[in-house]
Short mmCIF file of N, CA, C and O and ligand atoms in Angstrom, two decimals:
data_model
loop_
_atom_site.label_atom_id
_atom_site.label_comp_id
_atom_site.label_asym_id
_atom_site.label_seq_id
_atom_site.Cartn_x
_atom_site.Cartn_y
_atom_site.Cartn_z
N SER H 1 76.10 72.48 70.82
CA SER H 1 76.55 72.17 69.75
C SER H 1 75.81 71.10 68.79
O SER H 1 75.19 70.24 69.24
N SER H 2 76.61 70.94 67.71
CA SER H 2 75.95 69.77 66.79
C SER H 2 76.27 68.32 67.34
O SER H 2 77.20 67.97 67.91
N PRO H 3 75.33 67.45 66.97
CA PRO H 3 75.74 65.94 67.53
C PRO H 3 77.06 65.66 67.16
O PRO H 3 77.70 64.73 68.13
N ASP H 4 77.37 66.12 65.89
CA ASP H 4 78.89 65.45 65.40
C ASP H 4 80.14 65.98 66.45
O ASP H 4 81.17 65.61 66.69
N ASN H 5 79.67 67.13 66.71
CA ASN H 5 80.72 68.10 67.56
C ASN H 5 80.65 67.76 69.07
O ASN H 5 81.76 67.73 69.75
N GLU H 6 79.56 66.89 69.52
CA GLU H 6 79.81 66.72 70.80
C GLU H 6 80.82 66.05 71.37
O GLU H 6 81.32 65.00 71.05
N GLY H 7 81.32 66.52 72.49
CA GLY H 7 82.27 66.05 73.20
C GLY H 7 83.69 66.30 72.77
O GLY H 7 84.64 65.68 73.04
N VAL H 8 83.93 67.11 71.60
CA VAL H 8 85.03 67.33 70.84
C VAL H 8 85.46 68.39 70.83
O VAL H 8 86.67 68.52 71.93
N THR H 9 84.88 69.55 70.43
CA THR H 9 85.52 70.72 70.43
C THR H 9 84.46 71.47 71.38
O THR H 9 83.07 71.70 70.95
N PRO H 10 84.80 72.18 72.54
CA PRO H 10 83.96 73.15 73.14
C PRO H 10 83.16 74.55 72.62
O PRO H 10 84.28 74.64 71.89
N GLU H 11 82.31 74.63 72.67
CA GLU H 11 81.50 75.80 72.08
C GLU H 11 82.02 77.11 72.57
O GLU H 11 82.22 77.62 73.46
N LEU H 12 82.30 77.77 71.48
CA LEU H 12 82.50 79.29 71.07
C LEU H 12 81.45 80.07 71.62
O LEU H 12 80.86 80.10 70.80
N GLU H 13 81.40 80.62 72.81
CA GLU H 13 80.02 81.37 73.19
C GLU H 13 80.47 82.92 72.88
O GLU H 13 79.55 83.74 72.22
N LYS H 14 81.60 82.99 72.95
CA LYS H 14 81.95 84.86 72.90
C LYS H 14 83.43 85.31 72.89
O LYS H 14 83.98 84.53 73.51
N ALA H 15 83.68 85.98 72.39
CA ALA H 15 85.22 86.57 72.65
C ALA H 15 85.05 88.25 72.07
O ALA H 15 84.63 88.88 71.66
N GLY H 16 85.97 88.97 73.00
CA GLY H 16 86.36 90.42 72.74
C GLY H 16 87.10 91.05 73.81
O GLY H 16 87.71 90.27 74.73
N LEU H 17 87.15 92.16 73.78
CA LEU H 17 88.42 92.79 74.44
C LEU H 17 87.56 93.65 75.96
O LEU H 17 86.76 94.17 75.73
N LEU H 18 87.96 93.16 77.08
CA LEU H 18 87.45 93.75 78.11
C LEU H 18 88.41 94.19 79.02
O LEU H 18 90.01 93.79 78.81
N ASN H 19 88.57 94.99 79.88
CA ASN H 19 89.22 95.53 81.05
C ASN H 19 89.36 94.42 82.06
O ASN H 19 88.14 94.32 82.77
N LYS H 20 90.43 94.25 82.81
CA LYS H 20 90.16 93.08 83.68
C LYS H 20 91.69 93.26 84.92
O LYS H 20 92.60 93.95 84.73
N THR H 21 90.96 93.09 85.93
CA THR H 21 92.18 93.29 86.72
C THR H 21 91.48 91.72 88.18
O THR H 21 90.23 91.57 88.19
N LYS H 22 92.46 91.06 88.53
CA LYS H 22 92.21 89.93 89.75
C LYS H 22 92.25 90.65 90.91
O LYS H 22 93.43 91.71 91.25
N ILE H 23 91.08 90.63 91.68
CA ILE H 23 91.23 91.10 93.20
C ILE H 23 91.49 90.25 94.13
O ILE H 23 91.53 90.82 95.50
N ALA H 24 91.40 89.15 93.87
CA ALA H 24 91.56 87.98 94.96
C ALA H 24 92.08 86.47 94.52
O ALA H 24 91.82 86.17 93.38
N GLU H 25 92.92 86.04 95.25
CA GLU H 25 93.47 84.67 94.77
C GLU H 25 93.31 83.63 95.77
O GLU H 25 93.76 83.70 97.25
N GLY H 26 92.78 82.75 95.93
CA GLY H 26 91.76 81.52 96.93
C GLY H 26 91.80 82.34 97.89
O GLY H 26 91.60 81.85 99.38
N GLY H 27 90.75 83.54 98.01
CA GLY H 27 90.04 84.48 99.15
C GLY H 27 91.12 85.45 99.72
O GLY H 27 90.70 86.42 100.51
N ARG H 28 92.18 85.66 99.07
CA ARG H 28 93.06 86.44 99.54
C ARG H 28 93.38 87.61 98.77
O ARG H 28 93.60 87.31 97.82
N LYS H 29 93.29 88.89 99.51
CA LYS H 29 92.80 89.92 98.59
C LYS H 29 94.40 90.42 97.74
O LYS H 29 95.21 90.18 98.52
N LEU H 30 94.15 90.81 96.67
CA LEU H 30 95.36 91.24 95.86
C LEU H 30 95.10 92.61 95.54
O LEU H 30 94.16 93.44 95.50
N ARG H 31 96.46 93.21 95.16
CA ARG H 31 96.34 94.56 94.67
C ARG H 31 95.98 94.60 93.19
O ARG H 31 96.10 93.86 92.52
N LYS H 32 94.92 95.55 92.64
CA LYS H 32 94.48 95.77 91.70
C LYS H 32 95.16 96.03 90.73
O LYS H 32 96.54 97.06 90.99
N ASN H 33 95.29 95.88 89.42
CA ASN H 33 96.32 96.05 88.26
C ASN H 33 95.20 95.74 87.07
O ASN H 33 95.57 94.65 86.40
N TRP H 34 94.68 97.01 86.50
CA TRP H 34 93.90 96.64 85.35
C TRP H 34 94.65 96.55 84.18
O TRP H 34 95.54 97.34 83.96
N ASN H 35 94.49 95.83 83.23
CA ASN H 35 94.82 95.60 82.19
C ASN H 35 93.82 95.03 81.11
O ASN H 35 92.97 94.69 81.34
N PRO H 36 93.86 95.68 79.85
CA PRO H 36 93.36 95.29 78.68
C PRO H 36 93.48 93.83 78.37
O PRO H 36 94.53 93.24 78.67
N SER H 37 92.29 92.78 78.33
CA SER H 37 92.58 91.36 78.25
C SER H 37 91.58 90.92 77.08
O SER H 37 90.43 91.55 77.02
N TRP H 38 91.96 90.13 76.22
CA TRP H 38 91.51 89.55 75.24
C TRP H 38 90.39 88.24 76.10
O TRP H 38 91.29 87.59 76.39
N VAL H 39 89.16 88.43 76.03
CA VAL H 39 88.61 87.34 76.54
C VAL H 39 87.84 86.48 75.71
O VAL H 39 86.91 86.63 74.94
N VAL H 40 88.03 85.08 76.15
CA VAL H 40 87.16 84.08 75.19
C VAL H 40 86.36 83.25 76.06
O VAL H 40 86.99 82.58 76.92
N LEU H 41 85.01 83.07 75.88
CA LEU H 41 84.44 82.26 76.62
C LEU H 41 84.17 81.03 75.88
O LEU H 41 83.38 81.28 74.67
N VAL H 42 84.58 79.87 76.07
CA VAL H 42 84.66 78.71 75.48
C VAL H 42 84.08 77.45 76.35
O VAL H 42 84.92 77.35 77.22
N GLY H 43 83.25 76.98 76.18
CA GLY H 43 82.68 75.70 76.68
C GLY H 43 82.16 76.03 78.19
O GLY H 43 81.69 76.98 78.45
N ASN H 44 82.99 75.66 79.38
CA ASN H 44 82.83 75.92 80.68
C ASN H 44 83.83 76.98 80.99
O ASN H 44 83.72 77.04 82.34
N SER H 45 84.59 77.38 80.42
CA SER H 45 85.89 78.30 80.70
C SER H 45 85.61 79.51 80.23
O SER H 45 85.23 79.79 79.18
N LEU H 46 86.06 80.60 80.97
CA LEU H 46 86.61 81.84 80.77
C LEU H 46 88.22 82.07 80.28
O LEU H 46 88.73 81.73 81.45
N VAL H 47 88.39 82.49 79.09
CA VAL H 47 90.17 82.18 78.84
C VAL H 47 90.49 83.59 78.46
O VAL H 47 90.11 84.13 77.91
N PHE H 48 91.43 83.87 79.23
CA PHE H 48 92.25 85.37 79.23
C PHE H 48 93.32 85.38 78.30
O PHE H 48 94.46 84.64 78.96
N PHE H 49 93.61 86.13 77.77
CA PHE H 49 95.05 86.20 76.61
C PHE H 49 95.50 87.79 76.94
O PHE H 49 94.85 88.73 76.76
N LYS H 50 96.72 87.81 77.04
CA LYS H 50 97.09 89.45 77.03
C LYS H 50 97.78 89.98 75.89
O LYS H 50 97.93 90.75 75.16
N ASP H 51 98.15 88.57 74.84
CA ASP H 51 98.33 88.79 73.49
C ASP H 51 97.34 89.14 72.68
O ASP H 51 96.67 88.47 72.16
N PRO H 52 97.93 90.57 71.96
CA PRO H 52 96.76 91.02 71.01
C PRO H 52 96.79 90.05 69.99
O PRO H 52 95.52 90.05 69.05
N LYS H 53 97.89 89.44 69.55
CA LYS H 53 97.54 88.18 68.33
C LYS H 53 96.51 87.22 68.53
O LYS H 53 95.79 86.78 67.77
N SER H 54 96.22 86.77 69.81
CA SER H 54 94.75 86.34 70.21
C SER H 54 93.37 86.72 69.85
O SER H 54 92.75 85.84 69.94
N GLN H 55 93.58 87.51 69.40
CA GLN H 55 92.49 88.28 68.59
C GLN H 55 91.92 87.53 67.35
O GLN H 55 90.89 87.53 66.92
N ASN H 56 93.20 86.80 66.83
CA ASN H 56 92.58 85.80 65.67
C ASN H 56 92.44 84.26 66.45
O ASN H 56 93.27 83.99 66.85
N PRO H 57 91.02 83.95 65.90
CA PRO H 57 90.67 82.84 66.39
C PRO H 57 91.38 81.45 65.99
O PRO H 57 91.38 80.53 66.98
N GLU H 58 92.28 81.88 65.19
CA GLU H 58 93.49 80.35 64.93
C GLU H 58 94.24 80.21 66.20
O GLU H 58 94.49 78.92 66.44
N SER H 59 94.44 81.30 66.71
CA SER H 59 95.52 81.41 67.94
C SER H 59 94.78 80.57 69.27
O SER H 59 95.45 80.56 70.17
N TRP H 60 93.58 80.43 69.23
CA TRP H 60 92.74 79.90 70.25
C TRP H 60 92.67 78.42 70.01
O TRP H 60 92.56 77.37 71.29
N LYS H 61 93.20 77.91 69.37
CA LYS H 61 93.52 76.09 69.13
C LYS H 61 94.47 75.88 69.97
O LYS H 61 95.19 76.61 70.46
N PRO H 62 94.08 74.46 70.65
CA PRO H 62 95.15 74.20 71.73
C PRO H 62 96.66 74.29 71.37
O PRO H 62 96.79 73.95 70.01
N GLY H 63 97.40 74.91 72.09
CA GLY H 63 98.67 74.83 71.62
C GLY H 63 99.24 76.12 70.85
O GLY H 63 100.30 76.30 70.73
N ASN H 64 98.44 77.10 70.02
CA ASN H 64 98.45 77.96 69.62
C ASN H 64 99.19 79.27 70.23
O ASN H 64 100.14 79.82 69.77
N SER H 65 98.29 79.58 71.25
CA SER H 65 98.83 80.88 71.88
C SER H 65 98.48 80.46 73.22
O SER H 65 97.26 79.85 73.72
N ARG H 66 99.46 80.65 74.27
CA ARG H 66 99.20 80.45 75.94
C ARG H 66 98.26 81.41 76.51
O ARG H 66 98.71 82.55 76.12
N PRO H 67 97.27 80.95 77.02
CA PRO H 67 96.29 81.68 77.78
C PRO H 67 97.22 82.38 78.87
O PRO H 67 98.19 81.54 79.36
N GLU H 68 96.68 83.78 79.40
CA GLU H 68 97.22 84.02 80.54
C GLU H 68 96.73 83.57 81.76
O GLU H 68 97.69 82.92 82.57
N SER H 69 95.45 82.98 81.78
CA SER H 69 94.73 82.37 82.72
C SER H 69 93.34 81.74 81.96
O SER H 69 92.93 82.25 81.26
N SER H 70 92.74 81.03 82.85
CA SER H 70 91.68 80.47 82.72
C SER H 70 90.85 80.19 83.64
O SER H 70 91.33 79.72 85.19
N VAL H 71 89.17 80.61 83.75
CA VAL H 71 88.51 80.32 85.07
C VAL H 71 87.32 79.44 84.33
O VAL H 71 86.82 79.66 83.46
N ASP H 72 87.33 78.51 85.28
CA ASP H 72 86.31 77.28 85.33
C ASP H 72 84.71 78.16 86.21
O ASP H 72 85.07 78.59 87.09
N LEU H 73 84.10 78.17 85.29
CA LEU H 73 82.77 78.51 85.63
C LEU H 73 81.77 77.86 86.34
O LEU H 73 80.94 78.14 86.98
N ARG H 74 82.08 76.45 86.53
CA ARG H 74 81.29 75.77 87.39
C ARG H 74 81.33 76.33 88.95
O ARG H 74 82.38 76.31 89.49
N GLY H 75 79.85 76.49 89.23
CA GLY H 75 79.93 77.29 90.42
C GLY H 75 80.41 78.78 90.88
O GLY H 75 80.34 78.79 91.88
N ALA H 76 80.62 79.10 89.70
CA ALA H 76 80.73 80.55 89.97
C ALA H 76 79.52 81.58 90.14
O ALA H 76 78.78 81.13 89.93
N GLN H 77 80.29 82.60 90.63
CA GLN H 77 79.15 83.75 91.05
C GLN H 77 79.35 84.92 90.34
O GLN H 77 80.69 85.37 90.29
N LEU H 78 78.47 85.74 89.84
CA LEU H 78 78.63 86.72 88.98
C LEU H 78 77.65 87.95 89.50
O LEU H 78 76.67 87.76 90.17
N GLN H 79 78.44 89.08 90.08
CA GLN H 79 77.40 90.30 90.15
C GLN H 79 78.08 91.56 89.94
O GLN H 79 79.17 91.73 89.55
N TRP H 80 77.00 92.41 89.54
CA TRP H 80 77.77 94.10 89.41
C TRP H 80 78.37 94.42 90.44
O TRP H 80 78.10 94.13 91.86
N ALA H 81 79.27 95.11 90.47
CA ALA H 81 80.14 95.44 91.38
C ALA H 81 80.80 97.04 91.19
O ALA H 81 81.92 97.49 91.46
N ASN H 82 79.98 97.88 90.91
CA ASN H 82 80.33 99.17 90.69
C ASN H 82 80.83 99.76 91.83
O ASN H 82 81.53 101.08 91.97
N ASP H 83 80.43 99.27 92.96
CA ASP H 83 80.92 99.89 94.38
C ASP H 83 82.35 99.29 94.70
O ASP H 83 82.94 100.01 95.57
N LEU H 84 82.93 98.57 93.91
CA LEU H 84 84.50 97.97 94.11
C LEU H 84 85.27 99.08 93.16
O LEU H 84 86.46 98.54 92.96
N SER H 85 84.85 100.03 92.39
CA SER H 85 85.63 100.52 91.39
C SER H 85 85.32 102.13 91.03
O SER H 85 84.25 102.14 91.15
N SER H 86 85.99 102.70 90.80
CA SER H 86 86.04 104.18 90.32
C SER H 86 85.22 104.03 88.88
O SER H 86 84.96 105.12 88.32
N LYS H 87 85.70 102.81 88.24
CA LYS H 87 85.46 102.89 86.89
C LYS H 87 83.88 102.45 86.40
O LYS H 87 83.21 102.08 87.78
N LYS H 88 83.10 102.68 85.54
CA LYS H 88 81.61 102.53 85.54
C LYS H 88 81.51 100.94 84.67
O LYS H 88 82.55 100.50 84.30
N ASN H 89 80.54 100.31 84.80
CA ASN H 89 80.42 98.93 84.20
C ASN H 89 81.24 98.18 84.44
O ASN H 89 82.26 97.25 83.79
N VAL H 90 81.25 97.53 85.94
CA VAL H 90 82.40 96.69 86.52
C VAL H 90 81.19 95.78 86.99
O VAL H 90 80.41 96.14 87.91
N PHE H 91 81.91 94.30 86.59
CA PHE H 91 81.37 93.18 87.30
C PHE H 91 82.44 92.14 88.28
O PHE H 91 83.55 92.60 87.57
N LYS H 92 81.82 91.54 88.89
CA LYS H 92 82.65 90.84 89.54
C LYS H 92 82.69 89.24 89.60
O LYS H 92 81.22 88.91 89.47
N LEU H 93 83.44 88.51 88.89
CA LEU H 93 83.42 87.28 88.67
C LEU H 93 84.03 86.19 89.99
O LEU H 93 85.44 86.72 90.23
N ARG H 94 83.32 85.77 90.69
CA ARG H 94 84.23 84.65 91.71
C ARG H 94 84.09 83.32 91.56
O ARG H 94 82.91 82.74 91.27
N THR H 95 85.29 82.45 91.63
CA THR H 95 85.48 81.28 91.48
C THR H 95 84.92 80.60 92.71
O THR H 95 85.38 80.89 93.49
N VAL H 96 84.78 79.11 92.70
CA VAL H 96 84.56 78.00 93.75
C VAL H 96 85.91 78.07 94.54
O VAL H 96 85.71 78.04 95.77
N THR H 97 87.12 78.25 93.73
CA THR H 97 88.12 78.44 94.64
C THR H 97 88.43 79.83 95.27
O THR H 97 89.68 79.85 95.91
N GLY H 98 87.89 80.68 94.99
CA GLY H 98 88.01 82.01 95.77
C GLY H 98 88.95 82.75 94.97
O GLY H 98 89.55 83.76 95.64
N ASN H 99 88.88 82.69 93.83
CA ASN H 99 89.60 84.04 93.12
C ASN H 99 88.50 84.81 92.51
O ASN H 99 87.41 84.34 92.13
N GLU H 100 88.86 86.33 92.28
CA GLU H 100 87.87 87.10 92.37
C GLU H 100 88.80 88.24 90.99
O GLU H 100 89.57 88.42 90.92
N TYR H 101 87.92 87.97 90.19
CA TYR H 101 88.16 89.21 89.01
C TYR H 101 87.09 90.28 88.73
O TYR H 101 86.08 89.92 88.83
N LEU H 102 87.63 91.37 88.44
CA LEU H 102 86.86 92.53 87.90
C LEU H 102 86.95 92.62 86.47
O LEU H 102 88.05 92.68 85.95
N LEU H 103 85.67 92.78 85.62
CA LEU H 103 85.95 92.95 84.48
C LEU H 103 85.00 94.13 83.97
O LEU H 103 83.93 94.59 84.51
N GLN H 104 85.63 94.82 82.91
CA GLN H 104 85.09 96.21 82.53
C GLN H 104 85.20 96.65 81.44
O GLN H 104 86.02 96.28 80.49
N SER H 105 84.05 97.34 80.87
CA SER H 105 84.26 98.04 79.83
C SER H 105 83.40 99.27 79.58
O SER H 105 82.31 99.74 80.43
N GLU H 106 84.07 100.45 78.82
CA GLU H 106 83.32 101.62 78.60
C GLU H 106 82.35 101.87 78.07
O GLU H 106 81.17 102.61 78.20
N THR H 107 82.05 100.28 76.97
CA THR H 107 80.51 100.30 76.37
C THR H 107 79.58 99.52 77.03
O THR H 107 79.62 98.32 77.44
N ASP H 108 78.36 100.23 77.44
CA ASP H 108 77.54 99.73 78.46
C ASP H 108 77.08 98.24 77.68
O ASP H 108 76.69 97.52 78.34
N SER H 109 76.26 98.50 76.58
CA SER H 109 75.64 97.27 75.60
C SER H 109 76.89 96.01 75.76
O SER H 109 76.27 94.88 76.16
N LEU H 110 77.98 96.39 75.71
CA LEU H 110 79.09 95.33 75.33
C LEU H 110 78.96 94.56 76.99
O LEU H 110 79.16 93.35 76.69
N ILE H 111 79.39 95.57 78.11
CA ILE H 111 79.33 94.71 79.33
C ILE H 111 78.29 93.98 79.64
O ILE H 111 78.30 92.93 80.41
N ARG H 112 76.74 94.27 79.26
CA ARG H 112 75.73 93.68 79.68
C ARG H 112 75.38 92.39 78.69
O ARG H 112 75.24 91.34 79.29
N GLU H 113 76.05 92.40 77.66
CA GLU H 113 75.92 91.06 76.71
C GLU H 113 77.04 90.34 77.26
O GLU H 113 76.68 89.00 77.43
N TRP H 114 78.25 90.62 77.82
CA TRP H 114 79.11 89.71 78.47
C TRP H 114 78.51 89.24 79.78
O TRP H 114 78.43 88.09 79.84
N TYR H 115 77.93 90.03 80.83
CA TYR H 115 77.22 89.54 81.83
C TYR H 115 76.33 88.49 81.75
O TYR H 115 76.29 87.38 82.03
N MET H 116 75.45 88.85 80.74
CA MET H 116 74.36 87.75 80.64
C MET H 116 74.79 86.53 80.24
O MET H 116 74.19 85.59 80.27
N THR H 117 75.82 86.54 79.18
CA THR H 117 76.15 85.44 78.23
C THR H 117 76.99 84.52 79.25
O THR H 117 76.92 83.39 79.60
N ILE H 118 77.93 85.00 80.40
CA ILE H 118 78.60 84.45 81.34
C ILE H 118 77.74 84.18 82.36
O ILE H 118 77.48 82.57 82.87
N GLN H 119 76.62 84.64 82.56
CA GLN H 119 75.40 84.09 83.61
C GLN H 119 74.93 82.83 82.91
O GLN H 119 74.48 81.86 83.87
N ARG H 120 74.65 83.11 81.70
CA ARG H 120 73.67 81.74 81.18
C ARG H 120 74.63 80.50 81.03
O ARG H 120 73.93 79.63 81.56
N VAL H 121 75.95 80.64 80.65
CA VAL H 121 77.01 79.22 81.14
C VAL H 121 76.94 79.10 82.53
O VAL H 121 76.68 77.71 82.91
N ILE H 122 76.84 80.16 83.67
CA ILE H 122 76.87 79.30 84.86
C ILE H 122 75.44 78.55 85.30
O ILE H 122 75.48 77.51 86.08
N ASP H 123 74.61 79.24 84.95
CA ASP H 123 73.17 78.84 84.92
C ASP H 123 73.04 77.34 84.42
O ASP H 123 72.60 76.55 84.78
N ARG H 124 73.67 77.29 83.41
CA ARG H 124 73.67 75.95 82.61
C ARG H 124 74.13 74.93 83.43
O ARG H 124 73.84 73.65 83.45
N LEU H 125 75.39 75.26 83.78
CA LEU H 125 76.14 74.19 84.75
C LEU H 125 75.70 74.03 86.01
O LEU H 125 75.66 72.83 86.80
N ASP H 126 75.15 75.00 86.57
CA ASP H 126 74.34 74.77 88.08
C ASP H 126 72.98 73.73 87.69
O ASP H 126 72.76 73.02 88.94
N ALA H 127 72.63 73.81 86.95
CA ALA H 127 71.64 72.81 86.39
C ALA H 127 71.93 71.41 86.08
O ALA H 127 70.80 70.85 86.03
N GLU H 128 72.88 71.37 85.56
CA GLU H 128 73.52 69.83 85.26
C GLU H 128 73.70 69.10 86.50
O GLU H 128 73.79 69.52 87.75
C1 I3P F 1 94.99 101.64 92.20
C2 I3P F 1 94.72 102.35 90.91
C3 I3P F 1 93.16 101.34 90.36
C4 I3P F 1 92.28 101.54 91.70
C5 I3P F 1 92.49 101.46 92.82
C6 I3P F 1 94.01 101.95 93.25
O1 I3P F 1 96.01 102.49 92.85
O2 I3P F 1 94.46 103.45 90.64
O3 I3P F 1 92.98 101.62 89.04
O4 I3P F 1 90.92 100.99 91.06
O5 I3P F 1 91.66 101.95 93.43
O6 I3P F 1 94.19 101.71 94.57
P1 I3P F 1 97.45 101.95 92.63
O7 I3P F 1 97.94 101.96 90.78
O8 I3P F 1 98.29 102.93 93.15
O9 I3P F 1 97.72 100.34 93.20
P2 I3P F 1 89.61 101.77 90.44
O10 I3P F 1 90.52 101.78 89.09
O11 I3P F 1 88.90 100.33 89.87
O12 I3P F 1 89.12 102.59 91.00
P3 I3P F 1 90.99 101.24 95.09
O13 I3P F 1 92.15 101.00 95.72
O14 I3P F 1 89.95 102.09 95.56
O15 I3P F 1 90.35 99.53 94.41
#
């Protein structure tokens, strides 16, 4: 972020549509429920919206569109997880609090970009 921006507006890293299911909450296994989700990677967080209107960047401003949920990437772990689904291009994100999500896209290049971008944020936080 630019010096002017420091500590004010978290940096938008990436946004896009992915298939998502939460598979664990606090280490407790959940039943899968795949749904399309508008995913926004901003600052240290991955933020999920179910409202298609959230594809408009205006709606990500605080107070404009309520996220469905948000994941703190500090200490999180990412791994490819094609063994956990019949779908292709699946990775698992696990938070320090033991919440686990699967994220998926039919598009190989797209899911690889998401994986690399999230991993880069996790690595940056690990190094702090
Ligand atoms: C689940 C649903 C999921 C599937 C899951 C099924 O059935 O078909 O899509 O996960 O497989 O159990 P239900 O709707 O009855 O809950 P994938 O699409 O990721 O394979 P699983 O139990 O082997 O994880």
